[in-house]
Short mmCIF file of C-alpha atoms in Angstrom, two decimals:
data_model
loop_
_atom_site.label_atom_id
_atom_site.label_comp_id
_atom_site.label_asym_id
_atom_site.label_seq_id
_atom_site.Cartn_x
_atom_site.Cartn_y
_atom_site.Cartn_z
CA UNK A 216 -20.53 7.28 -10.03
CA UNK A 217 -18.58 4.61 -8.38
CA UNK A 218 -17.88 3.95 -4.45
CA UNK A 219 -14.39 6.17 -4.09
CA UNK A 220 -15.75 9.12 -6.74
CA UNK A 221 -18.95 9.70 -4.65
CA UNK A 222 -17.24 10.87 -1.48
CA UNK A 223 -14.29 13.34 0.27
CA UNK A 224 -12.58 13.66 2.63
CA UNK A 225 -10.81 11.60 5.84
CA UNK A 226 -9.44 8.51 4.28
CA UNK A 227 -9.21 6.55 8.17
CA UNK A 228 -6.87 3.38 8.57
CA UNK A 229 -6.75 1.47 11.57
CA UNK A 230 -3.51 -0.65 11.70
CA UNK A 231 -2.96 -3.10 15.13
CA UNK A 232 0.80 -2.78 15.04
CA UNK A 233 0.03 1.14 15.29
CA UNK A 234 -2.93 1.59 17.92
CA UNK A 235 -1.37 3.71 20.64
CA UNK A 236 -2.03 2.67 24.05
CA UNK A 237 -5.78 1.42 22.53
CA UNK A 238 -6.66 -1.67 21.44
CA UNK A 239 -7.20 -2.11 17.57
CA UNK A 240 -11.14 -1.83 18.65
CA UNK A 241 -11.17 0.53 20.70
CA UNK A 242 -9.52 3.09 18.49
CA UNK A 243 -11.58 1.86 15.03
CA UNK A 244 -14.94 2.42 17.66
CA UNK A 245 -13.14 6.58 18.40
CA UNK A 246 -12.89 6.52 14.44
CA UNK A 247 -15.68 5.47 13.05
CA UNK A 248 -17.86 7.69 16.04
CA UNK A 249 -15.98 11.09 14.35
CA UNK A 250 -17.15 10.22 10.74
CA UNK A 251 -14.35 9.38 8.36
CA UNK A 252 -15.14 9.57 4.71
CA UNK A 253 -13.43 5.57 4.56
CA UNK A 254 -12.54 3.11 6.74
CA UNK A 255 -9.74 0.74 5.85
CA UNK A 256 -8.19 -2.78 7.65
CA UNK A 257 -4.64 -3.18 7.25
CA UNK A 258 -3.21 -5.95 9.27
CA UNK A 259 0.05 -7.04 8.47
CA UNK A 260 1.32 -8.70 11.71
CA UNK A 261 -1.81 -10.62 13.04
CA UNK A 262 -2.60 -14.17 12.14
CA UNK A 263 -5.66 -14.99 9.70
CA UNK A 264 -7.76 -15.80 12.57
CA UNK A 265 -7.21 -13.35 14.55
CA UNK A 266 -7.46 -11.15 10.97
CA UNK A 267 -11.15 -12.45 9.89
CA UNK A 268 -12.33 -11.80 13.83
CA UNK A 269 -11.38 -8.74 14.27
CA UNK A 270 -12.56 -7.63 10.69
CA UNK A 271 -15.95 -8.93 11.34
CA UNK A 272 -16.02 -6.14 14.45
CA UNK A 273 -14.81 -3.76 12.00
CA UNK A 274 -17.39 -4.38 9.37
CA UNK A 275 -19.83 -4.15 11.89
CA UNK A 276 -19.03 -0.71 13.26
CA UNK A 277 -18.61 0.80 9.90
CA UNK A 278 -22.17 -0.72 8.16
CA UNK A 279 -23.66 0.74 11.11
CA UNK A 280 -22.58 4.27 10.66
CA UNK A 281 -22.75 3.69 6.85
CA UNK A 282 -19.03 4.60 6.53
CA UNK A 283 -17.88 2.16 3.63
CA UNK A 284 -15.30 -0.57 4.70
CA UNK A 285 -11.98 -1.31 2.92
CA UNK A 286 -9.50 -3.94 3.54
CA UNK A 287 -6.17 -3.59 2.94
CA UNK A 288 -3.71 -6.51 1.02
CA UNK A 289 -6.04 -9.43 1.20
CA UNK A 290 -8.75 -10.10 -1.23
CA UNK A 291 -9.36 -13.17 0.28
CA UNK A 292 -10.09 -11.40 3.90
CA UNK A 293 -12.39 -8.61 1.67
CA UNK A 294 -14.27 -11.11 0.05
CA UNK A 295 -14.71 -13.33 3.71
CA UNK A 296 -15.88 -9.82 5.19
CA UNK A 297 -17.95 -8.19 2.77
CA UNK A 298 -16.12 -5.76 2.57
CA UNK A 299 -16.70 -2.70 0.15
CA UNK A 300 -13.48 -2.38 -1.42
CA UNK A 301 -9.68 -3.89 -1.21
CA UNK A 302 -6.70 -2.03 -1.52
CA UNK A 303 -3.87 -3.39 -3.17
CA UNK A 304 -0.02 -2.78 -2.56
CA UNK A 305 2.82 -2.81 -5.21
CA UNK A 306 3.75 -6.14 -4.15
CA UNK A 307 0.07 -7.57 -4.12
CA UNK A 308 -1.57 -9.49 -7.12
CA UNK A 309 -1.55 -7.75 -10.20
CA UNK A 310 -5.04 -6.95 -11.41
CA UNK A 311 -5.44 -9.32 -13.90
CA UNK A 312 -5.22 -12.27 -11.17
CA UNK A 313 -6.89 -10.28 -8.35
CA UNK A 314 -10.00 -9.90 -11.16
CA UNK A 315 -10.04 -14.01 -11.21
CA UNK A 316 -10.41 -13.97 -7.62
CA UNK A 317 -13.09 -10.75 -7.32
CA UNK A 318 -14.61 -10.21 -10.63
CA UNK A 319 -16.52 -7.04 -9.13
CA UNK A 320 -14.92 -5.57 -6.07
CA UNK A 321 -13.66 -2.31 -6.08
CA UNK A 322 -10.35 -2.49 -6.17
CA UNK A 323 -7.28 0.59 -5.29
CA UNK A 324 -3.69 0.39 -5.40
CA UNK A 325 -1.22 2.26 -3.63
CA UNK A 326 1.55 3.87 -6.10
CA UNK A 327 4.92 5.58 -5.10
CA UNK A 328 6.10 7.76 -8.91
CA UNK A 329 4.30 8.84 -11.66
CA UNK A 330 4.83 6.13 -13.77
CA UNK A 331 3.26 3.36 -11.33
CA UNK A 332 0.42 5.53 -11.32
CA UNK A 333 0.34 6.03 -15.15
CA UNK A 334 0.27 2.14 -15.24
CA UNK A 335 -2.48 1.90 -12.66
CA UNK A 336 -4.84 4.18 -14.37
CA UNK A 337 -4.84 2.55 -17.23
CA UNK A 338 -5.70 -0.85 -15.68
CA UNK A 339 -8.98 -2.01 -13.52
CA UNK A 340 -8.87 -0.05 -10.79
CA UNK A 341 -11.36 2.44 -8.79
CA UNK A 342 -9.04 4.56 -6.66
CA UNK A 343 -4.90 4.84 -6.62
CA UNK A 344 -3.09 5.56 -3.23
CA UNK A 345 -0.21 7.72 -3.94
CA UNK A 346 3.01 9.01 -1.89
CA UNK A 347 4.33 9.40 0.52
CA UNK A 348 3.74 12.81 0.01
CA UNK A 349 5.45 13.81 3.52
CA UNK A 350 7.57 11.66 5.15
CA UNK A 351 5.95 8.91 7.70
CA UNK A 352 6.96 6.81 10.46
CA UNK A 353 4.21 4.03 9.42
CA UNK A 354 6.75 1.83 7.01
CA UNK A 355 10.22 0.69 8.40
CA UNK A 356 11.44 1.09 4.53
CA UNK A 357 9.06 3.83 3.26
CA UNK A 358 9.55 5.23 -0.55
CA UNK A 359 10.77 8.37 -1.53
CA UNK A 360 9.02 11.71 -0.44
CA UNK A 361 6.93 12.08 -3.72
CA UNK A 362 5.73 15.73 -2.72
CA UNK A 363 2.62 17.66 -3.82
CA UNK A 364 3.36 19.29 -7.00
CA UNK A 365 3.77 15.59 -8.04
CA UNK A 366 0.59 14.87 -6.38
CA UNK A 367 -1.57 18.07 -8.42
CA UNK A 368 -0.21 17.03 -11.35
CA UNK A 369 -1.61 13.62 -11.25
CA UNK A 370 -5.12 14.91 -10.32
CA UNK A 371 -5.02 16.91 -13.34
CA UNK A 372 -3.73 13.73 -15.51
CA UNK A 373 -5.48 10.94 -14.23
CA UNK A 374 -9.32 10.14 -14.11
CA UNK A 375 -9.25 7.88 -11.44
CA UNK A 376 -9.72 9.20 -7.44
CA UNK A 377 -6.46 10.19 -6.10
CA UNK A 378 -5.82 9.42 -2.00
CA UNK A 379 -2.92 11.03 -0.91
CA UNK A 380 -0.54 8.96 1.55
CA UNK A 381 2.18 9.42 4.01
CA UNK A 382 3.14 11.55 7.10
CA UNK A 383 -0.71 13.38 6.56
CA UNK A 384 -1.64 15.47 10.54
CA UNK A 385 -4.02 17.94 11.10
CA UNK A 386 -1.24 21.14 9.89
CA UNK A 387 -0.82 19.00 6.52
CA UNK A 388 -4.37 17.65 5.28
CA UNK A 389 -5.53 21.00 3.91
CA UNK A 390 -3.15 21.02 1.65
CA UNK A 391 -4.00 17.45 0.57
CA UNK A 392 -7.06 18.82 -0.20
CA UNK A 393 -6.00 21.70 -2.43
CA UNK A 394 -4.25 19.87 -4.69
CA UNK A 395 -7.87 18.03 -5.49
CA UNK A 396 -6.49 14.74 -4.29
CA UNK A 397 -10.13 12.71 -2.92
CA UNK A 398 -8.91 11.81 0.31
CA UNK A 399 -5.97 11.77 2.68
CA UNK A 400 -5.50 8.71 4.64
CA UNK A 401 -4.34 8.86 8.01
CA UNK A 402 -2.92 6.69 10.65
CA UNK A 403 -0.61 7.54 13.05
CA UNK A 404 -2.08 10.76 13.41
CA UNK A 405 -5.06 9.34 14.39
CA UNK A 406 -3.71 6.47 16.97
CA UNK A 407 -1.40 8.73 18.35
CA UNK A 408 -4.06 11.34 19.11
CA UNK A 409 -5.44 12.04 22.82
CA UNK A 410 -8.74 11.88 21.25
CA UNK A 411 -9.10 10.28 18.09
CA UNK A 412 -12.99 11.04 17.87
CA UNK A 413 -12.38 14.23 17.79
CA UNK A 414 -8.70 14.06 15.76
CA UNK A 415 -11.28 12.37 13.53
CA UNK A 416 -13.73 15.21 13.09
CA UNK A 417 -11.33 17.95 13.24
CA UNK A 418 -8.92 16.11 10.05
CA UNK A 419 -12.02 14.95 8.11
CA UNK A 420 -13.47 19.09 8.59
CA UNK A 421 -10.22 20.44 7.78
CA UNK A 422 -9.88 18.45 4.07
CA UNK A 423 -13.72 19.61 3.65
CA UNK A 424 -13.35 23.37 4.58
CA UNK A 425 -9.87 23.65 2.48
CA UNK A 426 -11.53 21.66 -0.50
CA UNK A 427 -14.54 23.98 -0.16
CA UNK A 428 -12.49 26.85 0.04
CA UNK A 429 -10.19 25.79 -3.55
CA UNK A 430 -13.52 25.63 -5.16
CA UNK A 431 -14.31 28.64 -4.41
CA UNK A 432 -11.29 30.19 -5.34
#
C-alpha cells in the first residue's frame, strides 16, 4: 500500500503568499499541532533560498509529528528536503522527465477535467489532485468549477487516490468525503482561520466522521 493509499483525511497546504496575519511558520507550527492527514509546501513567490530554508523548518515539524511532507512544483526542492512526496502541476515536467530526475519519489499531479485525469492515471503517478470542485480565491486565473458528481465519478473510474481541490471550508469537506475522494486539501480556510489548530482538527474530524458515516451507509 503506497504513501497517499494508506491514509484520509485533511490534505493541509501551507502557502506564504496566503498566511493570514501569521508568518508561513507560525501557521505550518498551528497545522501540523491539529494533525492533518498531509502536509504540503507550495511556494510560488519566494526565492530558492529563502524556499530550501524555510522547507527545512517544515520538514522538521512534520517528521516530528510523523505527518508525511509534500512539496509542491519543485522536484529539485523535494529531493534537497527529503521530502516524502512532490506534487506536480499541469504546467510542471511531464512524468517521463520528472522520473529522470526522481526515479522513486512519489509523485501527484493536480488535474482540472476528466480527461487530464484519464491521462494521469494511466501514467506514473501515486495520487491526482483534482478541481476546483468549488470555486477558490487561492489562483488569480483558477479553472473551471469541475463539481462533485465529476469528482464521484472519477473515484469510481480511477485506481489511483483522488484529493479533491478548490474553495474546500469546514460546511464543504464532508461532502468531499462522501464522494470517496482520499483527501481534501485546504488552504485558505486554514490561514484565514482564528485558530488554525483547531480549524485543523475540526476539518480533518469532519472528512473522517462523514467518510465513516458513507461506509456505513
Amino acid at each position: 500500500m503506497s504513501l497517499f493509499e494508506e491514509r484520509r483525511g485533511l490534505y493541509a497546504i501551507v502557502d506564504p503568499a496566503h498566511t493570514g496575519a501569521r508568518s508561513p511558520l507560525e501557521l505550518a507550527e498551528a497545522i501540523v499541532a491539529g494533525g492533518p492527514a498531509l502536509f504540503q509546501y507550495r511556494d510560488k513567490t519566494q526565492s530558492d533560498r529563502d524556499r530550501l530554508r524555510l522547507g527545512r523548518e517544515l520538514r522538521t515539524l512534520c517528521r516530528r509529528a510523523g505527518i508525511p511532507f509534500i512539496v509542491n512544483d519543485r522536484l529539485d526542492l523535494a529531493l534537497l528536503l527529503g521530502a516524502d512526496g512532490a506534487h506536480l502541476g499541469q504546467e510542471d515536467l511531464p512524468i517521463e522527465a520528472a522520473r529522470r530526475i526522481a526515479p522513486s519519489l512519489p509523485l501527484g499531479r493536480s488535474t482540472h477535467s476528466v480527461e487530464q485525469a484519464r491521462a494521469a492515471a494511466r501514467e506514473d503517478h501515486a495520487i491526482l489532485g483534482f478541481g476546483p470542485v468549488f470555486p477558490t480565491k487561492t489562483k488569480e486565473r483558477p479553472d473551471p468549477v469541475t463539481g462533485l458528481d465529476v469528482l464521484a465519478r472519477l473515484r469510481s473510474e480511477l485506481p489511483l487516490p483522488l484529493v479533491a481541490i478548490g474553495g474546500i471550508h469546514l460546511d464543504t469537506i464532508g461532502e468531499i468525503a462522501r464522494t470517496g475522494a482520499h483527501y481534501a486539501a485546504v488552504i485558505s480556510a486554514l490561514a484565514d482561520a482564528d485558530d488554525p489548530e483547531a480549524m485543523t482538527r475540526a476539518l480533518h474530524l469532519r472528512f473522517i466522521e462523514a467518510l465513516s458515516a458513507n461506509a456505513q451507509g
